[in-house]
Amino acid sequence: IDSEDDLLQECISSAMPKKK
Amino acid sequence: PTPPYLKWAESLHSLLDDQDGIHLFRTFLKQEECADMLDFWFACSGFRKQEANDGNEKMLKLAKAIYKKYILDNNGIVSRQIKPATKSFIKDCVMKLHIDPAMFDQAQTEIQTMMEENTYPLFLKSDIYLEYT
């Protein structure tokens, strides 16, 4: 379950804009 | 130059294009108990972006994780906002292992419309936003 959550979290972060 | 918080009021996309804007919007949504809508929206964008560099196995795992967390539970805030036909389409994709980068696009659009019509205008009138400005 942990790894699934990590995967999801990583996916969400990858779509966020980078700090300007 | 226009301060970022004024840009946030231009459109949902301007808000979601700024880290501080996202952070503040998420704080607001958390108060309203619908932060999952925002997380789901970003998960869909992230899923679409993964196609090029990642293998099928990871895509499948991720699609299952998104489905399980946001769509499977009919009482979840995201699931309640997505049309039944859209949900069964995603369920079909997951069950038949038809993993496609665009498989969450329709669901993402439905959630986005919901945010544009509902939570985003509320956010712009909220104490959280007004205090920030």
GROMACS .gro file of N, CA and C in nm:
model
  459
    1ILE      N    1   0.084  -0.120   0.000
    1ILE     CA    2   0.000   0.000   0.000
    1ILE      C    3   0.087   0.125   0.000
    2ASP      N    4   0.195   0.117   0.078
    2ASP     CA    5   0.287   0.231   0.084
    2ASP      C    6   0.341   0.268  -0.053
    3SER      N    7   0.383   0.165  -0.128
    3SER     CA    8   0.446   0.193  -0.256
    3SER      C    9   0.344   0.250  -0.354
    4GLU      N   10   0.217   0.205  -0.342
    4GLU     CA   11   0.112   0.259  -0.427
    4GLU      C   12   0.091   0.408  -0.399
    5ASP      N   13   0.091   0.440  -0.270
    5ASP     CA   14   0.075   0.580  -0.230
    5ASP      C   15   0.193   0.664  -0.277
    6ASP      N   16   0.313   0.606  -0.265
    6ASP     CA   17   0.433   0.677  -0.309
    6ASP      C   18   0.427   0.706  -0.459
    7LEU      N   19   0.383   0.606  -0.533
    7LEU     CA   20   0.373   0.618  -0.678
    7LEU      C   21   0.276   0.731  -0.715
    8LEU      N   22   0.164   0.732  -0.644
    8LEU     CA   23   0.062   0.833  -0.667
    8LEU      C   24   0.115   0.972  -0.633
    9GLN      N   25   0.182   0.979  -0.520
    9GLN     CA   26   0.237   1.106  -0.475
    9GLN      C   27   0.340   1.160  -0.574
   10GLU      N   28   0.423   1.068  -0.622
   10GLU     CA   29   0.526   1.103  -0.720
   10GLU      C   30   0.462   1.155  -0.849
   11CYS      N   31   0.352   1.089  -0.888
   11CYS     CA   32   0.279   1.127  -1.009
   11CYS      C   33   0.219   1.267  -0.994
   12ILE      N   34   0.159   1.293  -0.878
   12ILE     CA   35   0.099   1.424  -0.852
   12ILE      C   36   0.207   1.533  -0.854
   13SER      N   37   0.320   1.505  -0.788
   13SER     CA   38   0.429   1.603  -0.784
   13SER      C   39   0.484   1.632  -0.923
   14SER      N   40   0.489   1.527  -1.006
   14SER     CA   41   0.547   1.545  -1.139
   14SER      C   42   0.464   1.641  -1.225
   15ALA      N   43   0.336   1.657  -1.189
   15ALA     CA   44   0.249   1.745  -1.269
   15ALA      C   45   0.247   1.888  -1.216
   16MET      N   46   0.307   1.909  -1.099
   16MET     CA   47   0.304   2.043  -1.039
   16MET      C   48   0.408   2.134  -1.106
   17PRO      N   49   0.380   2.263  -1.113
   17PRO     CA   50   0.479   2.354  -1.171
   17PRO      C   51   0.603   2.362  -1.082
   18LYS      N   52   0.716   2.383  -1.143
   18LYS     CA   53   0.840   2.397  -1.066
   18LYS      C   54   0.846   2.538  -1.007
   19LYS      N   55   0.918   2.549  -0.896
   19LYS     CA   56   0.935   2.679  -0.829
   19LYS      C   57   0.999   2.778  -0.925
   20LYS      N   58   0.940   2.901  -0.930
   20LYS     CA   59   0.994   3.001  -1.022
   20LYS      C   60   1.106   3.081  -0.957
   21PRO      N   61   0.520   4.470  -1.237
   21PRO     CA   62   0.460   4.341  -1.277
   21PRO      C   63   0.340   4.305  -1.189
   22THR      N   64   0.245   4.232  -1.245
   22THR     CA   65   0.126   4.190  -1.172
   22THR      C   66   0.166   4.095  -1.059
   23PRO      N   67   0.121   4.123  -0.936
   23PRO     CA   68   0.153   4.028  -0.828
   23PRO      C   69   0.084   3.894  -0.855
   24PRO      N   70   0.147   3.783  -0.815
   24PRO     CA   71   0.093   3.651  -0.846
   24PRO      C   72  -0.052   3.633  -0.800
   25TYR      N   73  -0.086   3.685  -0.682
   25TYR     CA   74  -0.221   3.660  -0.630
   25TYR      C   75  -0.330   3.726  -0.714
   26LEU      N   76  -0.294   3.830  -0.792
   26LEU     CA   77  -0.393   3.888  -0.884
   26LEU      C   78  -0.410   3.800  -1.008
   27LYS      N   79  -0.296   3.741  -1.049
   27LYS     CA   80  -0.303   3.647  -1.162
   27LYS      C   81  -0.391   3.527  -1.130
   28TRP      N   82  -0.386   3.484  -1.004
   28TRP     CA   83  -0.466   3.367  -0.964
   28TRP      C   84  -0.614   3.390  -0.990
   29ALA      N   85  -0.656   3.516  -0.988
   29ALA     CA   86  -0.799   3.546  -1.006
   29ALA      C   87  -0.838   3.546  -1.154
   30GLU      N   88  -0.739   3.537  -1.244
   30GLU     CA   89  -0.770   3.543  -1.387
   30GLU      C   90  -0.837   3.414  -1.437
   31SER      N   91  -0.781   3.302  -1.395
   31SER     CA   92  -0.839   3.174  -1.436
   31SER      C   93  -0.787   3.064  -1.346
   32LEU      N   94  -0.858   2.952  -1.347
   32LEU     CA   95  -0.814   2.838  -1.268
   32LEU      C   96  -0.674   2.795  -1.311
   33HIS      N   97  -0.648   2.803  -1.442
   33HIS     CA   98  -0.518   2.761  -1.490
   33HIS      C   99  -0.404   2.851  -1.440
   34SER      N  100  -0.431   2.981  -1.431
   34SER     CA  101  -0.326   3.069  -1.377
   34SER      C  102  -0.298   3.033  -1.231
   35LEU      N  103  -0.403   2.997  -1.160
   35LEU     CA  104  -0.386   2.958  -1.020
   35LEU      C  105  -0.306   2.829  -1.009
   36LEU      N  106  -0.340   2.732  -1.094
   36LEU     CA  107  -0.275   2.601  -1.086
   36LEU      C  108  -0.137   2.600  -1.151
   37ASP      N  109  -0.097   2.714  -1.203
   37ASP     CA  110   0.034   2.725  -1.265
   37ASP      C  111   0.134   2.786  -1.167
   38ASP      N  112   0.091   2.811  -1.045
   38ASP     CA  113   0.177   2.877  -0.947
   38ASP      C  114   0.180   2.796  -0.817
   39GLN      N  115   0.300   2.765  -0.771
   39GLN     CA  116   0.314   2.680  -0.652
   39GLN      C  117   0.244   2.737  -0.530
   40ASP      N  118   0.261   2.867  -0.506
   40ASP     CA  119   0.197   2.928  -0.389
   40ASP      C  120   0.045   2.928  -0.405
   41GLY      N  121   0.001   2.950  -0.529
   41GLY     CA  122  -0.142   2.948  -0.557
   41GLY      C  123  -0.202   2.811  -0.529
   42ILE      N  124  -0.133   2.709  -0.574
   42ILE     CA  125  -0.180   2.571  -0.552
   42ILE      C  126  -0.188   2.545  -0.402
   43HIS      N  127  -0.084   2.587  -0.332
   43HIS     CA  128  -0.077   2.562  -0.188
   43HIS      C  129  -0.197   2.627  -0.115
   44LEU      N  130  -0.224   2.751  -0.151
   44LEU     CA  131  -0.334   2.823  -0.085
   44LEU      C  132  -0.470   2.763  -0.123
   45PHE      N  133  -0.484   2.730  -0.250
   45PHE     CA  134  -0.609   2.670  -0.298
   45PHE      C  135  -0.632   2.535  -0.229
   46ARG      N  136  -0.524   2.460  -0.210
   46ARG     CA  137  -0.536   2.330  -0.146
   46ARG      C  138  -0.577   2.345   0.001
   47THR      N  139  -0.520   2.447   0.068
   47THR     CA  140  -0.557   2.474   0.207
   47THR      C  141  -0.707   2.502   0.215
   48PHE      N  142  -0.757   2.581   0.119
   48PHE     CA  143  -0.899   2.613   0.115
   48PHE      C  144  -0.983   2.486   0.091
   49LEU      N  145  -0.940   2.406  -0.007
   49LEU     CA  146  -1.015   2.284  -0.040
   49LEU      C  147  -1.016   2.185   0.077
   50LYS      N  148  -0.906   2.184   0.150
   50LYS     CA  149  -0.896   2.095   0.266
   50LYS      C  150  -1.002   2.133   0.370
   51GLN      N  151  -1.018   2.263   0.388
   51GLN     CA  152  -1.122   2.314   0.479
   51GLN      C  153  -1.260   2.268   0.435
   52GLU      N  154  -1.280   2.268   0.304
   52GLU     CA  155  -1.409   2.228   0.247
   52GLU      C  156  -1.417   2.076   0.228
   53GLU      N  157  -1.314   2.009   0.272
   53GLU     CA  158  -1.305   1.862   0.260
   53GLU      C  159  -1.312   1.813   0.116
   54CYS      N  160  -1.252   1.887   0.026
   54CYS     CA  161  -1.247   1.836  -0.111
   54CYS      C  162  -1.110   1.853  -0.176
   55ALA      N  163  -1.005   1.844  -0.097
   55ALA     CA  164  -0.868   1.854  -0.151
   55ALA      C  165  -0.840   1.740  -0.250
   56ASP      N  166  -0.912   1.629  -0.235
   56ASP     CA  167  -0.892   1.516  -0.327
   56ASP      C  168  -0.917   1.555  -0.472
   57MET      N  169  -1.007   1.652  -0.493
   57MET     CA  170  -1.035   1.694  -0.630
   57MET      C  171  -0.911   1.752  -0.697
   58LEU      N  172  -0.838   1.830  -0.620
   58LEU     CA  173  -0.716   1.891  -0.673
   58LEU      C  174  -0.607   1.785  -0.695
   59ASP      N  175  -0.593   1.697  -0.597
   59ASP     CA  176  -0.493   1.590  -0.609
   59ASP      C  177  -0.523   1.502  -0.731
   60PHE      N  178  -0.651   1.473  -0.749
   60PHE     CA  179  -0.691   1.391  -0.863
   60PHE      C  180  -0.658   1.461  -0.995
   61TRP      N  181  -0.686   1.591  -1.000
   61TRP     CA  182  -0.659   1.669  -1.121
   61TRP      C  183  -0.510   1.661  -1.158
   62PHE      N  184  -0.424   1.676  -1.056
   62PHE     CA  185  -0.280   1.668  -1.082
   62PHE      C  186  -0.236   1.526  -1.113
   63ALA      N  187  -0.300   1.429  -1.049
   63ALA     CA  188  -0.265   1.289  -1.077
   63ALA      C  189  -0.294   1.257  -1.224
   64CYS      N  190  -0.406   1.309  -1.276
   64CYS     CA  191  -0.440   1.285  -1.418
   64CYS      C  192  -0.337   1.349  -1.510
   65SER      N  193  -0.297   1.472  -1.478
   65SER     CA  194  -0.195   1.538  -1.559
   65SER      C  195  -0.064   1.462  -1.553
   66GLY      N  196  -0.028   1.419  -1.433
   66GLY     CA  197   0.097   1.344  -1.415
   66GLY      C  198   0.092   1.212  -1.492
   67PHE      N  199  -0.022   1.146  -1.487
   67PHE     CA  200  -0.038   1.017  -1.556
   67PHE      C  201  -0.016   1.033  -1.706
   68ARG      N  202  -0.074   1.139  -1.762
   68ARG     CA  203  -0.061   1.164  -1.905
   68ARG      C  204   0.084   1.192  -1.943
   69LYS      N  205   0.156   1.257  -1.853
   69LYS     CA  206   0.295   1.294  -1.882
   69LYS      C  207   0.392   1.177  -1.873
   70GLN      N  208   0.351   1.070  -1.802
   70GLN     CA  209   0.445   0.960  -1.776
   70GLN      C  210   0.473   0.875  -1.899
   71GLU      N  211   0.379   0.877  -1.997
   71GLU     CA  212   0.385   0.778  -2.105
   71GLU      C  213   0.522   0.759  -2.169
   72ALA      N  214   0.589   0.870  -2.199
   72ALA     CA  215   0.711   0.860  -2.278
   72ALA      C  216   0.822   0.781  -2.207
   73ASN      N  217   0.846   0.817  -2.081
   73ASN     CA  218   0.965   0.759  -2.017
   73ASN      C  219   0.943   0.633  -1.934
   74ASP      N  220   0.815   0.596  -1.911
   74ASP     CA  221   0.794   0.484  -1.821
   74ASP      C  222   0.735   0.362  -1.889
   75GLY      N  223   0.764   0.249  -1.833
   75GLY     CA  224   0.716   0.123  -1.889
   75GLY      C  225   0.568   0.101  -1.862
   76ASN      N  226   0.512   0.004  -1.931
   76ASN     CA  227   0.370  -0.027  -1.918
   76ASN      C  228   0.332  -0.071  -1.778
   77GLU      N  229   0.422  -0.145  -1.715
   77GLU     CA  230   0.393  -0.199  -1.583
   77GLU      C  231   0.369  -0.088  -1.483
   78LYS      N  232   0.452   0.014  -1.490
   78LYS     CA  233   0.437   0.126  -1.398
   78LYS      C  234   0.308   0.203  -1.427
   79MET      N  235   0.277   0.218  -1.556
   79MET     CA  236   0.154   0.287  -1.595
   79MET      C  237   0.032   0.213  -1.541
   80LEU      N  238   0.036   0.080  -1.550
   80LEU     CA  239  -0.075  -0.001  -1.502
   80LEU      C  240  -0.091   0.014  -1.351
   81LYS      N  241   0.021   0.008  -1.282
   81LYS     CA  242   0.020   0.021  -1.136
   81LYS      C  243  -0.038   0.157  -1.096
   82LEU      N  244   0.005   0.258  -1.168
   82LEU     CA  245  -0.040   0.395  -1.139
   82LEU      C  246  -0.189   0.411  -1.170
   83ALA      N  247  -0.232   0.357  -1.285
   83ALA     CA  248  -0.373   0.367  -1.323
   83ALA      C  249  -0.460   0.300  -1.216
   84LYS      N  250  -0.414   0.184  -1.169
   84LYS     CA  251  -0.488   0.112  -1.065
   84LYS      C  252  -0.493   0.194  -0.936
   85ALA      N  253  -0.380   0.255  -0.902
   85ALA     CA  254  -0.372   0.335  -0.779
   85ALA      C  255  -0.468   0.454  -0.786
   86ILE      N  256  -0.472   0.521  -0.900
   86ILE     CA  257  -0.562   0.637  -0.917
   86ILE      C  258  -0.707   0.589  -0.911
   87TYR      N  259  -0.734   0.479  -0.979
   87TYR     CA  260  -0.871   0.425  -0.981
   87TYR      C  261  -0.916   0.390  -0.840
   88LYS      N  262  -0.830   0.319  -0.767
   88LYS     CA  263  -0.864   0.274  -0.633
   88LYS      C  264  -0.886   0.390  -0.537
   89LYS      N  265  -0.796   0.487  -0.544
   89LYS     CA  266  -0.802   0.596  -0.446
   89LYS      C  267  -0.918   0.693  -0.472
   90TYR      N  268  -0.945   0.724  -0.599
   90TYR     CA  269  -1.040   0.833  -0.627
   90TYR      C  270  -1.172   0.790  -0.690
   91ILE      N  271  -1.175   0.677  -0.756
   91ILE     CA  272  -1.294   0.645  -0.835
   91ILE      C  273  -1.375   0.528  -0.780
   92LEU      N  274  -1.306   0.428  -0.728
   92LEU     CA  275  -1.373   0.306  -0.682
   92LEU      C  276  -1.478   0.333  -0.574
   93ASP      N  277  -1.444   0.415  -0.477
   93ASP     CA  278  -1.537   0.445  -0.368
   93ASP      C  279  -1.640   0.548  -0.414
   94ASN      N  280  -1.764   0.501  -0.433
   94ASN     CA  281  -1.868   0.589  -0.486
   94ASN      C  282  -1.904   0.706  -0.395
   95ASN      N  283  -1.862   0.699  -0.271
   95ASN     CA  284  -1.892   0.809  -0.179
   95ASN      C  285  -1.781   0.912  -0.174
   96GLY      N  286  -1.670   0.884  -0.239
   96GLY     CA  287  -1.559   0.979  -0.240
   96GLY      C  288  -1.598   1.106  -0.314
   97ILE      N  289  -1.536   1.217  -0.276
   97ILE     CA  290  -1.571   1.347  -0.335
   97ILE      C  291  -1.547   1.348  -0.486
   98VAL      N  292  -1.439   1.286  -0.530
   98VAL     CA  293  -1.408   1.283  -0.674
   98VAL      C  294  -1.508   1.194  -0.747
   99SER      N  295  -1.527   1.076  -0.693
   99SER     CA  296  -1.618   0.979  -0.756
   99SER      C  297  -1.759   1.036  -0.773
  100ARG      N  298  -1.803   1.113  -0.674
  100ARG     CA  299  -1.939   1.167  -0.680
  100ARG      C  300  -1.955   1.272  -0.790
  101GLN      N  301  -1.842   1.333  -0.832
  101GLN     CA  302  -1.850   1.438  -0.934
  101GLN      C  303  -1.830   1.386  -1.076
  102ILE      N  304  -1.794   1.259  -1.088
  102ILE     CA  305  -1.767   1.205  -1.221
  102ILE      C  306  -1.888   1.127  -1.271
  103LYS      N  307  -1.920   1.145  -1.399
  103LYS     CA  308  -2.037   1.079  -1.457
  103LYS      C  309  -2.020   0.926  -1.454
  104PRO      N  310  -2.132   0.855  -1.432
  104PRO     CA  311  -2.126   0.709  -1.428
  104PRO      C  312  -2.060   0.649  -1.553
  105ALA      N  313  -2.091   0.704  -1.669
  105ALA     CA  314  -2.034   0.650  -1.793
  105ALA      C  315  -1.882   0.665  -1.794
  106THR      N  316  -1.834   0.777  -1.742
  106THR     CA  317  -1.690   0.802  -1.737
  106THR      C  318  -1.624   0.703  -1.642
  107LYS      N  319  -1.693   0.678  -1.529
  107LYS     CA  320  -1.638   0.585  -1.431
  107LYS      C  321  -1.631   0.444  -1.488
  108SER      N  322  -1.735   0.403  -1.559
  108SER     CA  323  -1.730   0.265  -1.611
  108SER      C  324  -1.627   0.253  -1.723
  109PHE      N  325  -1.607   0.362  -1.797
  109PHE     CA  326  -1.501   0.360  -1.899
  109PHE      C  327  -1.364   0.335  -1.835
  110ILE      N  328  -1.337   0.407  -1.726
  110ILE     CA  329  -1.208   0.392  -1.658
  110ILE      C  330  -1.196   0.252  -1.596
  111LYS      N  331  -1.306   0.206  -1.537
  111LYS     CA  332  -1.306   0.073  -1.476
  111LYS      C  333  -1.273  -0.032  -1.583
  112ASP      N  334  -1.337  -0.019  -1.700
  112ASP     CA  335  -1.312  -0.110  -1.812
  112ASP      C  336  -1.166  -0.111  -1.853
  113CYS      N  337  -1.109   0.010  -1.865
  113CYS     CA  338  -0.968   0.023  -1.904
  113CYS      C  339  -0.880  -0.052  -1.806
  114VAL      N  340  -0.908  -0.033  -1.675
  114VAL     CA  341  -0.824  -0.096  -1.573
  114VAL      C  342  -0.842  -0.249  -1.575
  115MET      N  343  -0.968  -0.294  -1.582
  115MET     CA  344  -0.996  -0.438  -1.578
  115MET      C  345  -0.938  -0.510  -1.700
  116LYS      N  346  -0.951  -0.447  -1.816
  116LYS     CA  347  -0.904  -0.512  -1.939
  116LYS      C  348  -0.758  -0.478  -1.970
  117LEU      N  349  -0.695  -0.409  -1.875
  117LEU     CA  350  -0.555  -0.369  -1.889
  117LEU      C  351  -0.530  -0.285  -2.015
  118HIS      N  352  -0.632  -0.210  -2.055
  118HIS     CA  353  -0.617  -0.116  -2.167
  118HIS      C  354  -0.566   0.017  -2.113
  119ILE      N  355  -0.439   0.022  -2.091
  119ILE     CA  356  -0.385   0.142  -2.029
  119ILE      C  357  -0.347   0.244  -2.136
  120ASP      N  358  -0.409   0.359  -2.129
  120ASP     CA  359  -0.387   0.463  -2.229
  120ASP      C  360  -0.357   0.594  -2.156
  121PRO      N  361  -0.261   0.671  -2.206
  121PRO     CA  362  -0.228   0.797  -2.137
  121PRO      C  363  -0.348   0.890  -2.124
  122ALA      N  364  -0.447   0.875  -2.213
  122ALA     CA  365  -0.561   0.967  -2.211
  122ALA      C  366  -0.681   0.909  -2.137
  123MET      N  367  -0.664   0.795  -2.071
  123MET     CA  368  -0.781   0.728  -2.011
  123MET      C  369  -0.849   0.807  -1.899
  124PHE      N  370  -0.777   0.901  -1.836
  124PHE     CA  371  -0.839   0.981  -1.730
  124PHE      C  372  -0.880   1.121  -1.778
  125ASP      N  373  -0.858   1.149  -1.907
  125ASP     CA  374  -0.882   1.285  -1.958
  125ASP      C  375  -1.025   1.334  -1.934
  126GLN      N  376  -1.123   1.250  -1.967
  126GLN     CA  377  -1.262   1.291  -1.952
  126GLN      C  378  -1.296   1.317  -1.805
  127ALA      N  379  -1.250   1.228  -1.717
  127ALA     CA  380  -1.275   1.245  -1.574
  127ALA      C  381  -1.209   1.373  -1.524
  128GLN      N  382  -1.089   1.400  -1.573
  128GLN     CA  383  -1.019   1.522  -1.532
  128GLN      C  384  -1.096   1.646  -1.575
  129THR      N  385  -1.150   1.642  -1.699
  129THR     CA  386  -1.228   1.754  -1.749
  129THR      C  387  -1.351   1.777  -1.662
  130GLU      N  388  -1.417   1.668  -1.621
  130GLU     CA  389  -1.536   1.683  -1.539
  130GLU      C  390  -1.503   1.745  -1.403
  131ILE      N  391  -1.393   1.703  -1.345
  131ILE     CA  392  -1.351   1.759  -1.216
  131ILE      C  393  -1.309   1.905  -1.233
  132GLN      N  394  -1.242   1.933  -1.345
  132GLN     CA  395  -1.198   2.070  -1.372
  132GLN      C  396  -1.318   2.164  -1.386
  133THR      N  397  -1.420   2.120  -1.460
  133THR     CA  398  -1.542   2.199  -1.476
  133THR      C  399  -1.605   2.227  -1.340
  134MET      N  400  -1.608   2.125  -1.259
  134MET     CA  401  -1.664   2.138  -1.124
  134MET      C  402  -1.586   2.244  -1.043
  135MET      N  403  -1.454   2.240  -1.054
  135MET     CA  404  -1.373   2.338  -0.980
  135MET      C  405  -1.394   2.478  -1.038
  136GLU      N  406  -1.399   2.488  -1.171
  136GLU     CA  407  -1.417   2.619  -1.235
  136GLU      C  408  -1.550   2.683  -1.198
  137GLU      N  409  -1.653   2.599  -1.188
  137GLU     CA  410  -1.786   2.653  -1.163
  137GLU      C  411  -1.817   2.668  -1.015
  138ASN      N  412  -1.746   2.594  -0.934
  138ASN     CA  413  -1.784   2.588  -0.794
  138ASN      C  414  -1.673   2.630  -0.697
  139THR      N  415  -1.576   2.545  -0.677
  139THR     CA  416  -1.477   2.572  -0.571
  139THR      C  417  -1.385   2.690  -0.603
  140TYR      N  418  -1.350   2.707  -0.731
  140TYR     CA  419  -1.260   2.818  -0.766
  140TYR      C  420  -1.323   2.956  -0.738
  141PRO      N  421  -1.447   2.982  -0.786
  141PRO     CA  422  -1.509   3.111  -0.749
  141PRO      C  423  -1.526   3.128  -0.598
  142LEU      N  424  -1.556   3.019  -0.529
  142LEU     CA  425  -1.569   3.027  -0.383
  142LEU      C  426  -1.435   3.063  -0.318
  143PHE      N  427  -1.329   3.005  -0.373
  143PHE     CA  428  -1.195   3.033  -0.322
  143PHE      C  429  -1.162   3.182  -0.334
  144LEU      N  430  -1.197   3.241  -0.451
  144LEU     CA  431  -1.165   3.383  -0.473
  144LEU      C  432  -1.242   3.474  -0.377
  145LYS      N  433  -1.350   3.424  -0.320
  145LYS     CA  434  -1.427   3.503  -0.224
  145LYS      C  435  -1.396   3.463  -0.080
  146SER      N  436  -1.310   3.363  -0.063
  146SER     CA  437  -1.286   3.309   0.070
  146SER      C  438  -1.196   3.398   0.155
  147ASP      N  439  -1.209   3.382   0.287
  147ASP     CA  440  -1.122   3.455   0.380
  147ASP      C  441  -0.976   3.422   0.354
  148ILE      N  442  -0.949   3.296   0.325
  148ILE     CA  443  -0.810   3.253   0.302
  148ILE      C  444  -0.746   3.337   0.192
  149TYR      N  445  -0.818   3.352   0.080
  149TYR     CA  446  -0.763   3.428  -0.032
  149TYR      C  447  -0.759   3.577   0.000
  150LEU      N  448  -0.868   3.629   0.057
  150LEU     CA  449  -0.873   3.773   0.085
  150LEU      C  450  -0.768   3.815   0.187
  151GLU      N  451  -0.746   3.730   0.288
  151GLU     CA  452  -0.642   3.761   0.385
  151GLU      C  453  -0.505   3.760   0.320
  152TYR      N  454  -0.484   3.668   0.229
  152TYR     CA  455  -0.355   3.658   0.160
  152TYR      C  456  -0.329   3.783   0.076
  153THR      N  457  -0.433   3.833   0.013
  153THR     CA  458  -0.413   3.950  -0.072
  153THR      C  459  -0.403   4.077   0.013
   0.00000   0.00000   0.00000
